[in-house]
Amino acid sequence: MLKKLLFLFLFFNANFSFASSSFLVDINWLEKNINSSSIRLIDMSDDTQYQRFHIPGSTHLPYAAINVRNKKGVSFSAGKNHIIKILGLLGIQPQHHVVIYDDMGGLNASRLFWELEKLGHKNISLLNGGLVKWILAGKKVTADVRNIKAVQYKANMKTGRDSTVTIEEILNSKFNNKNILLDVRSKEEYAGHRSEEHTSELQSH
């Protein structure tokens, strides 16, 4: 559910600070620029899906790699230092234009987008329509894995923006037209009832 909140946050936040990249890039733009040395294409699809086929030149990053879970199973950001280490292992440097996609409607990809924005990475884009739109358009896919040379990522923390808040900050805040608390769960979850989908999942187990 946190992923849904992050996805909506990226759409409704009006304070984006991009340099030369657009929030969304389309599949035709990517096809033309896919071999550019300035592009780093990150696939955040399911592990099995990536192994079957993916967009040529993309590097796989599992969603779980940028998150940690507490003893109660609640997912949190793994933290800036961990994200910086991951970016270095992926061969990403601050000057690269990072294009992210997944097969989940952008849910996983938007989480990485958010993490990069917090680090002050200037050139970040989501692939509009993701892997599904790419495949439906008949674009080329591959099962080949890209060779990666690890680098040292140096984040520009001066331009980064931490858009997270703690529970304590929410409880102590007075929400007005400038600070709105948005709950994007289902109507059933909001009302304190299990959704039909969740109930069926429990019954299947």
mmCIF file of N, CA and C in Angstrom, residues 52-114:
data_model
loop_
_atom_site.group_PDB
_atom_site.id
_atom_site.type_symbol
_atom_site.label_atom_id
_atom_site.label_comp_id
_atom_site.label_asym_id
_atom_site.label_seq_id
_atom_site.Cartn_x
_atom_site.Cartn_y
_atom_site.Cartn_z
ATOM 1 N N ARG A 52 12.991 -13.765 -17.963
ATOM 2 C CA ARG A 52 12.363 -14.214 -19.209
ATOM 3 C C ARG A 52 12.713 -13.271 -20.349
ATOM 4 N N PHE A 53 12.428 -12.002 -20.183
ATOM 5 C CA PHE A 53 12.797 -10.983 -21.174
ATOM 6 C C PHE A 53 12.610 -9.601 -20.576
ATOM 7 N N HIS A 54 13.348 -8.642 -21.113
ATOM 8 C CA HIS A 54 13.301 -7.261 -20.646
ATOM 9 C C HIS A 54 13.755 -6.343 -21.777
ATOM 10 N N ILE A 55 13.686 -5.048 -21.553
ATOM 11 C CA ILE A 55 14.123 -4.092 -22.565
ATOM 12 C C ILE A 55 15.644 -4.152 -22.683
ATOM 13 N N PRO A 56 16.181 -4.217 -23.893
ATOM 14 C CA PRO A 56 17.636 -4.317 -24.082
ATOM 15 C C PRO A 56 18.386 -3.197 -23.360
ATOM 16 N N GLY A 57 19.476 -3.572 -22.701
ATOM 17 C CA GLY A 57 20.315 -2.598 -22.025
ATOM 18 C C GLY A 57 19.891 -2.271 -20.612
ATOM 19 N N SER A 58 18.786 -2.850 -20.169
ATOM 20 C CA SER A 58 18.305 -2.538 -18.822
ATOM 21 C C SER A 58 19.001 -3.395 -17.771
ATOM 22 N N THR A 59 19.106 -2.829 -16.583
ATOM 23 C CA THR A 59 19.679 -3.521 -15.433
ATOM 24 C C THR A 59 18.570 -3.771 -14.427
ATOM 25 N N HIS A 60 18.541 -4.963 -13.875
ATOM 26 C CA HIS A 60 17.461 -5.314 -12.953
ATOM 27 C C HIS A 60 17.758 -4.826 -11.539
ATOM 28 N N LEU A 61 16.748 -4.244 -10.895
ATOM 29 C CA LEU A 61 16.834 -3.847 -9.493
ATOM 30 C C LEU A 61 15.557 -4.296 -8.794
ATOM 31 N N PRO A 62 15.640 -5.317 -7.946
ATOM 32 C CA PRO A 62 14.444 -5.781 -7.231
ATOM 33 C C PRO A 62 13.924 -4.709 -6.278
ATOM 34 N N TYR A 63 12.633 -4.636 -6.149
ATOM 35 C CA TYR A 63 12.025 -3.663 -5.236
ATOM 36 C C TYR A 63 12.533 -3.860 -3.807
ATOM 37 N N ALA A 64 12.701 -5.118 -3.420
ATOM 38 C CA ALA A 64 13.128 -5.423 -2.050
ATOM 39 C C ALA A 64 14.534 -4.900 -1.751
ATOM 40 N N ALA A 65 15.321 -4.619 -2.795
ATOM 41 C CA ALA A 65 16.700 -4.182 -2.588
ATOM 42 C C ALA A 65 16.797 -2.760 -2.039
ATOM 43 N N ILE A 66 15.737 -1.989 -2.172
ATOM 44 C CA ILE A 66 15.789 -0.603 -1.706
ATOM 45 C C ILE A 66 14.881 -0.383 -0.499
ATOM 46 N N ASN A 67 14.441 -1.495 0.122
ATOM 47 C CA ASN A 67 13.564 -1.400 1.285
ATOM 48 C C ASN A 67 14.004 -2.362 2.376
ATOM 49 N N VAL A 68 13.584 -2.083 3.587
ATOM 50 C CA VAL A 68 13.793 -2.986 4.718
ATOM 51 C C VAL A 68 12.447 -3.175 5.411
ATOM 52 N N ARG A 69 12.305 -4.289 6.087
ATOM 53 C CA ARG A 69 11.056 -4.561 6.814
ATOM 54 C C ARG A 69 11.355 -4.740 8.302
ATOM 55 N N ASN A 70 10.483 -4.203 9.137
ATOM 56 C CA ASN A 70 10.658 -4.405 10.566
ATOM 57 C C ASN A 70 10.046 -5.738 10.980
ATOM 58 N N LYS A 71 10.051 -6.026 12.269
ATOM 59 C CA LYS A 71 9.566 -7.314 12.761
ATOM 60 C C LYS A 71 8.080 -7.516 12.503
ATOM 61 N N LYS A 72 7.361 -6.418 12.303
ATOM 62 C CA LYS A 72 5.922 -6.517 12.038
ATOM 63 C C LYS A 72 5.613 -6.604 10.543
ATOM 64 N N GLY A 73 6.662 -6.595 9.707
ATOM 65 C CA GLY A 73 6.467 -6.716 8.274
ATOM 66 C C GLY A 73 6.193 -5.414 7.567
ATOM 67 N N VAL A 74 6.367 -4.290 8.264
ATOM 68 C CA VAL A 74 6.145 -2.984 7.650
ATOM 69 C C VAL A 74 7.383 -2.582 6.854
ATOM 70 N N SER A 75 7.164 -2.118 5.616
ATOM 71 C CA SER A 75 8.265 -1.764 4.720
ATOM 72 C C SER A 75 8.674 -0.310 4.895
ATOM 73 N N PHE A 76 10.003 -0.083 4.968
ATOM 74 C CA PHE A 76 10.561 1.258 5.080
ATOM 75 C C PHE A 76 11.668 1.444 4.051
ATOM 76 N N SER A 77 11.992 2.696 3.792
ATOM 77 C CA SER A 77 13.135 2.986 2.930
ATOM 78 C C SER A 77 14.401 2.452 3.592
ATOM 79 N N ALA A 78 15.283 1.894 2.793
ATOM 80 C CA ALA A 78 16.534 1.357 3.328
ATOM 81 C C ALA A 78 17.503 2.456 3.745
ATOM 82 N N GLY A 79 17.216 3.697 3.391
ATOM 83 C CA GLY A 79 18.061 4.808 3.807
ATOM 84 C C GLY A 79 18.985 5.298 2.709
ATOM 85 N N LYS A 80 19.403 6.547 2.835
ATOM 86 C CA LYS A 80 20.202 7.189 1.792
ATOM 87 C C LYS A 80 21.520 6.472 1.539
ATOM 88 N N ASN A 81 22.220 6.102 2.581
ATOM 89 C CA ASN A 81 23.524 5.452 2.405
ATOM 90 C C ASN A 81 23.397 4.141 1.646
ATOM 91 N N HIS A 82 22.339 3.398 1.936
ATOM 92 C CA HIS A 82 22.116 2.130 1.233
ATOM 93 C C HIS A 82 21.778 2.377 -0.234
ATOM 94 N N ILE A 83 20.940 3.363 -0.494
ATOM 95 C CA ILE A 83 20.566 3.680 -1.873
ATOM 96 C C ILE A 83 21.795 4.130 -2.660
ATOM 97 N N ILE A 84 22.641 4.936 -2.040
ATOM 98 C CA ILE A 84 23.873 5.399 -2.695
ATOM 99 C C ILE A 84 24.752 4.209 -3.071
ATOM 100 N N LYS A 85 24.851 3.237 -2.167
ATOM 101 C CA LYS A 85 25.643 2.035 -2.445
ATOM 102 C C LYS A 85 25.054 1.250 -3.608
ATOM 103 N N ILE A 86 23.728 1.113 -3.629
ATOM 104 C CA ILE A 86 23.045 0.397 -4.707
ATOM 105 C C ILE A 86 23.295 1.070 -6.054
ATOM 106 N N LEU A 87 23.191 2.399 -6.089
ATOM 107 C CA LEU A 87 23.402 3.128 -7.334
ATOM 108 C C LEU A 87 24.813 2.914 -7.863
ATOM 109 N N GLY A 88 25.787 2.893 -6.967
ATOM 110 C CA GLY A 88 27.165 2.638 -7.377
ATOM 111 C C GLY A 88 27.326 1.248 -7.966
ATOM 112 N N LEU A 89 26.692 0.262 -7.347
ATOM 113 C CA LEU A 89 26.766 -1.113 -7.848
ATOM 114 C C LEU A 89 26.090 -1.249 -9.211
ATOM 115 N N LEU A 90 25.116 -0.375 -9.480
ATOM 116 C CA LEU A 90 24.414 -0.385 -10.770
ATOM 117 C C LEU A 90 25.157 0.423 -11.834
ATOM 118 N N GLY A 91 26.298 1.002 -11.470
ATOM 119 C CA GLY A 91 27.080 1.772 -12.434
ATOM 120 C C GLY A 91 26.506 3.139 -12.726
ATOM 121 N N ILE A 92 25.673 3.641 -11.829
ATOM 122 C CA ILE A 92 25.021 4.931 -12.035
ATOM 123 C C ILE A 92 25.833 6.044 -11.384
ATOM 124 N N GLN A 93 25.996 7.150 -12.103
ATOM 125 C CA GLN A 93 26.657 8.332 -11.587
ATOM 126 C C GLN A 93 25.702 9.522 -11.680
ATOM 127 N N PRO A 94 25.962 10.604 -10.927
ATOM 128 C CA PRO A 94 25.037 11.740 -10.879
ATOM 129 C C PRO A 94 24.686 12.341 -12.235
ATOM 130 N N GLN A 95 25.596 12.263 -13.202
ATOM 131 C CA GLN A 95 25.330 12.877 -14.509
ATOM 132 C C GLN A 95 24.468 12.008 -15.412
ATOM 133 N N HIS A 96 24.211 10.775 -15.046
ATOM 134 C CA HIS A 96 23.418 9.877 -15.883
ATOM 135 C C HIS A 96 21.934 10.221 -15.837
ATOM 136 N N HIS A 97 21.272 10.023 -16.972
ATOM 137 C CA HIS A 97 19.816 10.130 -17.047
ATOM 138 C C HIS A 97 19.257 8.746 -16.741
ATOM 139 N N VAL A 98 18.649 8.600 -15.585
ATOM 140 C CA VAL A 98 18.120 7.310 -15.147
ATOM 141 C C VAL A 98 16.672 7.183 -15.591
ATOM 142 N N VAL A 99 16.391 6.158 -16.401
ATOM 143 C CA VAL A 99 15.033 5.870 -16.867
ATOM 144 C C VAL A 99 14.599 4.569 -16.203
ATOM 145 N N ILE A 100 13.463 4.613 -15.533
ATOM 146 C CA ILE A 100 13.016 3.482 -14.727
ATOM 147 C C ILE A 100 11.679 2.948 -15.244
ATOM 148 N N TYR A 101 11.526 1.638 -15.234
ATOM 149 C CA TYR A 101 10.242 1.041 -15.618
ATOM 150 C C TYR A 101 10.011 -0.232 -14.825
ATOM 151 N N ASP A 102 8.788 -0.745 -14.885
ATOM 152 C CA ASP A 102 8.461 -2.025 -14.278
ATOM 153 C C ASP A 102 7.289 -2.637 -15.024
ATOM 154 N N ASP A 103 6.762 -3.721 -14.508
ATOM 155 C CA ASP A 103 5.580 -4.352 -15.097
ATOM 156 C C ASP A 103 4.398 -4.247 -14.145
ATOM 157 N N MET A 104 4.456 -3.237 -13.257
ATOM 158 C CA MET A 104 3.445 -3.061 -12.214
ATOM 159 C C MET A 104 2.712 -1.731 -12.338
ATOM 160 N N GLY A 105 2.674 -1.157 -13.531
ATOM 161 C CA GLY A 105 1.991 0.111 -13.706
ATOM 162 C C GLY A 105 2.747 1.292 -13.137
ATOM 163 N N GLY A 106 4.032 1.105 -12.870
ATOM 164 C CA GLY A 106 4.866 2.195 -12.365
ATOM 165 C C GLY A 106 5.004 2.238 -10.858
ATOM 166 N N LEU A 107 4.396 1.307 -10.139
ATOM 167 C CA LEU A 107 4.441 1.334 -8.676
ATOM 168 C C LEU A 107 5.856 1.167 -8.139
ATOM 169 N N ASN A 108 6.564 0.136 -8.599
ATOM 170 C CA ASN A 108 7.934 -0.082 -8.144
ATOM 171 C C ASN A 108 8.867 1.007 -8.643
ATOM 172 N N ALA A 109 8.702 1.355 -9.903
ATOM 173 C CA ALA A 109 9.577 2.356 -10.513
ATOM 174 C C ALA A 109 9.470 3.706 -9.817
ATOM 175 N N SER A 110 8.263 4.076 -9.413
ATOM 176 C CA SER A 110 8.077 5.376 -8.768
ATOM 177 C C SER A 110 8.767 5.432 -7.411
ATOM 178 N N ARG A 111 8.917 4.280 -6.767
ATOM 179 C CA ARG A 111 9.623 4.256 -5.479
ATOM 180 C C ARG A 111 11.094 4.617 -5.660
ATOM 181 N N LEU A 112 11.722 4.061 -6.686
ATOM 182 C CA LEU A 112 13.120 4.399 -6.953
ATOM 183 C C LEU A 112 13.236 5.850 -7.383
ATOM 184 N N PHE A 113 12.272 6.322 -8.181
ATOM 185 C CA PHE A 113 12.237 7.730 -8.587
ATOM 186 C C PHE A 113 12.282 8.621 -7.343
ATOM 187 N N TRP A 114 11.466 8.304 -6.389
ATOM 188 C CA TRP A 114 11.372 9.067 -5.143
ATOM 189 C C TRP A 114 12.697 9.054 -4.389
#
